[in-house]
Coordinates of C-alpha atoms and ligand atoms in Angstrom, one line a residue:
M99 CA 0.8 -28.4 14.8
E100 CA -2.4 -28.0 12.9
L101 CA -2.5 -25.2 10.4
E102 CA -5.2 -22.6 10.5
P103 CA -7.2 -22.1 7.2
W104 CA -5.2 -19.0 6.3
Q105 CA -1.9 -20.9 6.7
T106 CA -3.3 -23.7 4.5
E107 CA -4.2 -21.1 2.0
L108 CA -0.7 -19.6 2.1
K109 CA 0.7 -23.1 1.5
N110 CA -1.5 -23.5 -1.6
C111 CA -0.4 -20.3 -3.3
V112 CA 0.7 -20.5 -6.9
R113 CA 4.5 -20.0 -6.7
T114 CA 6.0 -21.8 -9.7
I115 CA 5.8 -21.4 -13.4
D116 CA 4.5 -25.0 -13.7
E117 CA 1.7 -24.2 -11.3
L118 CA 0.9 -20.9 -13.1
E119 CA 0.7 -22.8 -16.3
Q120 CA -2.4 -24.7 -15.1
Y121 CA -4.2 -21.3 -15.3
I122 CA -2.6 -19.5 -18.2
P123 CA -0.3 -20.5 -21.2
I124 CA 3.3 -19.3 -20.8
E125 CA 5.1 -18.6 -24.0
N126 CA 8.7 -18.3 -23.0
K127 CA 9.5 -20.2 -19.8
E128 CA 13.2 -19.2 -19.8
R129 CA 12.4 -15.5 -19.9
M130 CA 9.7 -16.1 -17.2
R131 CA 12.3 -17.7 -15.0
E132 CA 14.5 -14.7 -15.4
V133 CA 11.5 -12.5 -14.3
L134 CA 11.0 -14.6 -11.2
Q135 CA 14.7 -14.2 -10.3
N136 CA 14.1 -10.5 -9.9
M137 CA 10.9 -11.0 -7.9
R138 CA 9.4 -14.3 -6.9
L139 CA 5.8 -15.3 -7.7
S140 CA 3.0 -15.9 -5.3
I141 CA -0.7 -15.6 -5.9
T142 CA -3.1 -16.6 -3.1
P143 CA -6.1 -19.0 -3.9
H144 CA -8.5 -16.2 -2.9
T145 CA -7.0 -13.9 -5.5
L146 CA -6.8 -16.6 -8.1
S147 CA -10.5 -17.1 -7.8
L148 CA -11.1 -13.5 -8.7
I149 CA -9.1 -13.5 -11.9
D150 CA -10.8 -14.1 -15.3
F151 CA -7.9 -15.9 -17.0
K152 CA -9.8 -15.8 -20.3
N153 CA -9.3 -12.0 -20.3
P154 CA -5.7 -11.0 -20.9
N155 CA -6.5 -7.5 -19.7
D156 CA -8.1 -8.7 -16.4
P157 CA -7.0 -6.0 -13.9
I158 CA -6.2 -8.5 -11.1
L159 CA -4.3 -10.7 -13.6
L160 CA -2.2 -7.8 -14.6
M161 CA -1.3 -7.0 -11.0
S162 CA -0.4 -10.6 -10.0
V163 CA 0.8 -12.5 -13.0
P164 CA 4.5 -11.9 -14.0
Q165 CA 5.2 -10.4 -17.5
E166 CA 8.4 -10.4 -19.6
K167 CA 8.1 -6.6 -19.6
E168 CA 9.5 -6.7 -16.0
L169 CA 12.9 -7.3 -17.6
T170 CA 12.8 -3.9 -19.4
F171 CA 14.4 -1.2 -17.2
S172 CA 14.3 2.5 -17.8
P173 CA 17.4 4.6 -16.9
E174 CA 15.3 6.6 -14.4
E175 CA 14.3 3.5 -12.5
L176 CA 16.0 2.7 -9.2
V177 CA 16.6 -0.3 -6.9
D178 CA 15.6 1.8 -3.8
P179 CA 13.1 4.2 -5.4
I180 CA 12.0 6.0 -2.3
G181 CA 15.3 6.0 -0.3
D182 CA 14.3 3.5 2.4
E183 CA 18.0 3.0 3.0
A184 CA 18.9 6.7 3.0
K185 CA 17.1 7.3 6.3
S186 CA 17.7 4.0 8.2
P187 CA 19.4 4.7 11.6
V188 CA 19.0 1.0 12.7
P189 CA 18.4 -2.0 10.6
F190 CA 14.7 -2.6 9.6
L191 CA 13.7 0.9 10.5
T192 CA 13.3 4.0 8.4
H193 CA 13.0 7.4 10.1
R194 CA 12.2 10.0 7.5
Y195 CA 9.6 12.2 9.1
P196 CA 9.9 13.6 12.7
D197 CA 6.9 12.0 14.3
R198 CA 6.7 8.5 12.7
V199 CA 8.9 5.6 11.6
L200 CA 8.5 2.6 9.4
I201 CA 9.5 -0.8 10.7
Y202 CA 9.9 -3.7 8.3
A203 CA 8.5 -6.5 10.4
T204 CA 9.0 -9.1 7.6
F205 CA 9.7 -9.1 3.9
F206 CA 7.3 -11.9 3.2
C207 CA 4.0 -11.3 1.4
S208 CA 1.0 -13.5 0.6
L209 CA 1.0 -12.2 -2.9
F210 CA 3.9 -10.5 -4.7
C211 CA 2.5 -7.5 -6.5
R212 CA 4.1 -7.2 -9.9
F213 CA 4.5 -3.4 -9.5
C214 CA 6.1 -3.6 -6.0
F215 CA 8.3 -0.6 -5.2
R216 CA 10.2 -2.7 -2.6
R217 CA 10.6 -5.6 -5.1
F218 CA 14.3 -6.1 -4.6
K219 CA 13.7 -6.7 -0.9
T220 CA 10.4 -8.6 -0.9
G221 CA 11.4 -10.6 -3.9
E222 CA 14.5 -12.3 -2.3
A223 CA 12.7 -13.7 0.7
N224 CA 15.1 -11.6 2.9
P225 CA 15.0 -12.6 6.5
G226 CA 13.2 -10.1 8.7
P227 CA 14.3 -8.7 12.0
V228 CA 15.5 -11.2 14.7
K229 CA 15.3 -10.7 18.5
S230 CA 18.4 -8.5 18.7
D231 CA 17.1 -6.3 15.8
I232 CA 13.8 -5.9 17.7
E233 CA 15.8 -4.9 20.9
N234 CA 17.7 -2.3 18.8
I235 CA 14.5 -0.9 17.3
I236 CA 12.8 -0.6 20.8
D237 CA 16.0 1.1 22.2
Y238 CA 15.9 3.6 19.3
L239 CA 12.2 4.4 19.9
I240 CA 12.9 5.0 23.6
E241 CA 15.8 7.3 22.7
H242 CA 13.6 9.2 20.2
P243 CA 10.5 10.3 22.1
E244 CA 9.6 12.6 19.2
V245 CA 8.5 9.4 17.4
E246 CA 4.9 8.9 18.4
E247 CA 3.7 6.6 15.6
V248 CA 5.0 3.3 14.4
I249 CA 4.1 1.9 11.0
L250 CA 4.6 -1.9 10.8
T251 CA 5.2 -2.6 7.1
G252 CA 7.3 -4.9 5.0
G253 CA 6.6 -7.2 3.2
D254 CA 3.3 -7.7 4.9
P255 CA 3.2 -7.6 8.7
L256 CA -0.1 -9.5 9.0
T257 CA 1.5 -12.6 7.4
L258 CA 3.4 -13.0 10.7
L259 CA 2.1 -15.5 13.2
D260 CA -0.4 -14.3 15.9
A261 CA 2.3 -14.7 18.6
Q262 CA 4.7 -12.5 16.6
I263 CA 2.1 -9.8 16.0
E264 CA 1.2 -9.9 19.7
E265 CA 4.9 -9.6 20.7
W266 CA 5.4 -6.5 18.4
L267 CA 2.3 -4.8 19.8
R268 CA 3.3 -5.6 23.4
R269 CA 6.8 -4.3 23.0
L270 CA 5.7 -1.2 21.2
R271 CA 3.0 -0.5 23.8
E272 CA 5.7 -0.5 26.5
V273 CA 7.3 2.6 24.8
S274 CA 5.3 5.4 26.4
S275 CA 5.9 7.9 23.7
I276 CA 4.3 5.7 21.0
R277 CA 0.7 6.8 20.7
R278 CA -0.4 5.3 17.4
I279 CA 0.4 1.9 15.7
R280 CA -0.3 1.4 12.0
F281 CA -0.2 -1.7 9.9
H282 CA 0.4 -1.4 6.2
T283 CA -1.0 -4.6 4.7
R284 CA -2.6 -6.2 1.7
V285 CA -3.8 -9.2 3.7
P286 CA -7.4 -7.9 3.7
V287 CA -7.2 -7.9 -0.1
N288 CA -5.3 -11.1 -1.0
L289 CA -5.7 -13.2 2.1
P290 CA -8.9 -12.1 3.9
S291 CA -9.0 -15.5 5.8
R292 CA -6.1 -14.1 7.9
I293 CA -8.4 -11.8 9.7
T294 CA -9.3 -14.4 12.3
D295 CA -11.1 -14.1 15.7
N296 CA -7.8 -14.5 17.4
L297 CA -6.1 -11.8 15.4
I298 CA -9.0 -9.4 16.1
S299 CA -8.8 -10.1 19.9
I300 CA -5.0 -9.6 19.9
L301 CA -5.5 -6.2 18.2
K302 CA -8.3 -5.2 20.5
R303 CA -6.2 -6.1 23.6
C304 CA -3.5 -3.7 22.4
M305 CA -5.9 -0.7 21.9
D306 CA -7.5 1.8 24.2
P307 CA -9.4 5.0 23.6
I308 CA -6.2 7.0 23.2
H309 CA -3.9 4.4 21.8
P310 CA -5.5 3.4 18.5
I311 CA -4.5 0.9 15.9
F312 CA -4.9 1.9 12.3
I313 CA -4.8 -0.4 9.2
V314 CA -3.8 1.0 5.9
T315 CA -4.7 -1.6 3.3
H316 CA -4.3 -1.7 -0.5
F317 CA -7.2 -2.2 -2.9
N318 CA -6.5 -1.1 -6.5
H319 CA -9.5 -2.2 -8.4
P320 CA -13.2 -2.7 -7.5
N321 CA -13.0 -6.3 -8.7
E322 CA -10.8 -7.0 -5.6
I323 CA -13.8 -6.2 -3.3
A324 CA -15.3 -9.6 -3.0
P325 CA -17.6 -10.9 -0.2
E326 CA -14.7 -12.4 1.7
N327 CA -12.9 -9.0 1.6
I328 CA -16.0 -7.2 2.7
A329 CA -16.4 -9.6 5.7
A330 CA -12.7 -9.2 6.7
I331 CA -12.9 -5.4 6.6
A332 CA -16.2 -5.4 8.6
R333 CA -14.5 -7.4 11.4
L334 CA -11.6 -4.9 11.6
V335 CA -13.8 -1.9 11.6
D336 CA -16.3 -3.4 14.0
A337 CA -13.3 -4.0 16.4
G338 CA -12.8 -0.2 16.4
I339 CA -9.9 -0.1 13.9
V340 CA -9.9 2.8 11.4
V341 CA -9.1 1.2 8.0
R342 CA -7.7 3.4 5.2
N343 CA -6.7 2.5 1.7
Q344 CA -3.6 3.5 -0.4
G345 CA -2.4 2.2 -3.7
P346 CA -0.7 3.2 -6.9
L347 CA -2.3 4.5 -10.1
L348 CA -1.6 1.6 -12.5
K349 CA -1.8 1.7 -16.3
G350 CA -4.4 -0.7 -17.6
V351 CA -5.7 -1.4 -14.1
N352 CA -7.2 1.8 -12.6
D353 CA -6.1 4.7 -14.9
D354 CA -9.7 5.5 -15.7
A355 CA -12.0 8.0 -13.9
G356 CA -14.9 5.6 -13.8
V357 CA -12.9 2.8 -12.3
L358 CA -11.3 5.1 -9.7
E359 CA -14.8 6.5 -8.8
E360 CA -16.2 3.0 -8.4
L361 CA -13.2 1.9 -6.3
F362 CA -13.3 4.9 -4.0
K363 CA -17.1 4.7 -3.5
R364 CA -17.1 0.9 -2.9
L365 CA -14.3 1.3 -0.4
T366 CA -16.2 4.1 1.4
D367 CA -19.3 1.9 1.5
I368 CA -17.4 -0.8 3.3
R369 CA -16.0 1.8 5.7
V370 CA -12.5 2.0 4.3
V371 CA -11.3 5.6 4.0
P372 CA -9.5 6.3 0.7
Y373 CA -6.2 7.8 1.9
Y374 CA -3.6 8.0 -0.9
L375 CA -3.5 7.3 -4.6
H376 CA 0.2 7.0 -5.3
Q377 CA 2.1 8.0 -8.4
L378 CA 4.0 4.7 -9.1
D379 CA 7.5 4.8 -7.6
L380 CA 10.4 4.4 -10.0
A381 CA 11.1 0.8 -9.2
K382 CA 13.1 -1.2 -11.8
G383 CA 11.0 -3.1 -14.2
T384 CA 7.7 -1.4 -13.5
N385 CA 7.5 1.1 -16.3
H386 CA 4.7 -0.8 -18.1
F387 CA 2.5 0.2 -15.2
R388 CA 3.4 3.9 -15.1
V389 CA 0.8 6.6 -15.8
P390 CA 2.2 10.1 -16.5
I391 CA 1.8 12.5 -13.6
E392 CA -0.2 14.9 -15.9
E393 CA -2.8 12.2 -16.6
G394 CA -3.0 11.4 -12.9
I395 CA -3.7 15.0 -12.0
E396 CA -6.3 15.2 -14.7
L397 CA -8.0 12.0 -13.4
M398 CA -8.2 13.5 -9.9
R399 CA -9.5 16.8 -11.4
Q400 CA -12.3 14.9 -13.1
L401 CA -13.3 13.2 -9.8
Q402 CA -13.3 16.5 -7.8
G403 CA -16.9 17.6 -7.2
N404 CA -18.4 14.6 -9.0
V405 CA -17.5 12.2 -6.3
T406 CA -18.5 12.5 -2.7
G407 CA -15.8 14.3 -0.8
I408 CA -15.5 11.5 1.9
A409 CA -14.4 9.1 -0.9
L410 CA -11.6 11.2 -2.4
P411 CA -8.0 10.4 -1.5
R412 CA -5.0 12.6 -2.2
Y413 CA -2.7 11.8 -5.1
M414 CA 0.9 11.6 -3.9
L415 CA 4.4 11.5 -5.2
D416 CA 7.2 10.0 -3.1
I417 CA 10.3 11.9 -4.0
P418 CA 13.4 9.6 -4.7
A419 CA 16.3 9.5 -2.2
G420 CA 14.1 9.7 0.8
K421 CA 13.1 13.3 0.4
G422 CA 9.5 12.6 1.3
K423 CA 5.9 12.5 -0.1
I424 CA 4.1 15.4 -1.6
P425 CA 0.5 15.8 -2.9
L426 CA 0.2 16.3 -6.6
V427 CA -2.7 18.7 -7.1
Y428 CA -4.6 20.4 -9.8
E429 CA -4.5 24.1 -9.4
F430 CA -8.1 25.2 -9.1
A431 CA -7.0 28.6 -7.7
K432 CA -4.2 30.9 -8.9
K433 CA -3.4 34.2 -7.4
I434 CA -3.5 37.0 -10.0
E435 CA -2.4 40.0 -7.9
G436 CA -3.3 41.7 -4.6
N437 CA -6.6 40.1 -3.4
S438 CA -7.6 38.7 -6.8
W439 CA -7.7 35.0 -7.6
K440 CA -8.4 33.2 -10.8
I441 CA -10.6 30.2 -9.9
E442 CA -11.9 27.2 -11.8
S443 CA -15.1 25.5 -10.6
P444 CA -15.4 21.7 -10.4
S445 CA -17.5 21.9 -13.6
G446 CA -14.7 23.9 -15.4
E447 CA -16.3 27.4 -15.2
K448 CA -13.6 30.1 -15.0
L449 CA -14.2 32.7 -12.3
E450 CA -12.6 35.6 -10.5
Y451 CA -12.6 35.6 -6.7
Q452 CA -12.0 38.8 -4.8
E453 CA -10.9 38.6 -1.2
P454 CA -11.9 41.5 1.1
N455 CA -9.1 43.5 2.6
S456 CA -8.1 42.3 6.1
L457 CA -9.8 44.3 8.9
N458 CA -6.6 44.8 10.9
Ligands
PLP851 C1 5.2 6.9 3.4 C2 6.1 6.9 4.6 C3 5.5 7.2 5.9 C4 4.0 7.4 6.1 O1 3.6 8.6 5.6 P1 2.2 9.2 5.8 O2 2.1 10.4 4.9 O3 2.0 9.5 7.3 O4 1.2 8.1 5.4 C5 6.3 7.2 7.0 N1 7.7 7.0 6.8 C6 8.2 6.8 5.7 C7 9.7 6.6 5.6 C8 7.4 6.7 4.5 O5 8.0 6.4 3.3

């Protein structure tokens, strides 16, 4: 069978140390092999073309090229940092919140992000759900009509074949309680050629005005927004899909108010809604990417008011052991007593705000 261009691109990913060495010198190959035992390497040709290999601090290089630092673990770091397994009633499904579930449609990714929070799953090339798993998942959804939204995640669900994606959508649409379907995917970032005409028509066939499809993608730096990415996003949005963005705050990549402002504004310009900026989960071997929460809150405070409100995401912490996500927020308003509030304006002015007594 003839491969589609995106499949050829997947075949041509850099996956070995020898291939990587064509781009960048590797000092200690033995250590690097150890790194890859924890999580494999894959960088797509598209993303390779955006890296400036002469700059050791290139943000896309830092996100995609393995480093020996991944072998340094902190005692606080965990194998399952957000408790995926704690709330999994059937294999390949996590049900943590009442109205929505995660389904791990595959553990494969086009590019393995070096800060991945699910690295011990994605890294091993775990097999994804087979037919009987899918049956069990559908049965679970039928038995739990309070679940009205399914999030297909992984790995990257848009690396599945068209026929597999169509099958998932068809089966999920047969469950009458499922109103919304979401894909969590980095394909628009790392493999934009995957957003083909046929994929768009499959997605469109499985949507109607009250059964939408959402895509939550994952851009972390403005350098990732290249012409191919802009075109892929435009095709999705033009098809009627609302595209949002989430990604972690990463040291050396986007822990700068100017970089975040540019990222959020450029996303907004291409009709991607900034959704969440995540505090990096406590995954083993990712400490070199971690920004302290206090700094993250300060970065978001700096953006408040200076950046158009439609471009501002929420800064989130996913609590370990499956306890859920919470927003991390700067306290602009503090109650003093009675109806009095101590307020800080976006420009830092300290004010008092008096609420009138209720009329009742
Ligand atoms: C993050 C997450 C979701 C999605 O949460 P939203 O706040 O709706 O984006 C759903 N289920 C689980 C288990 C999650 O970890």
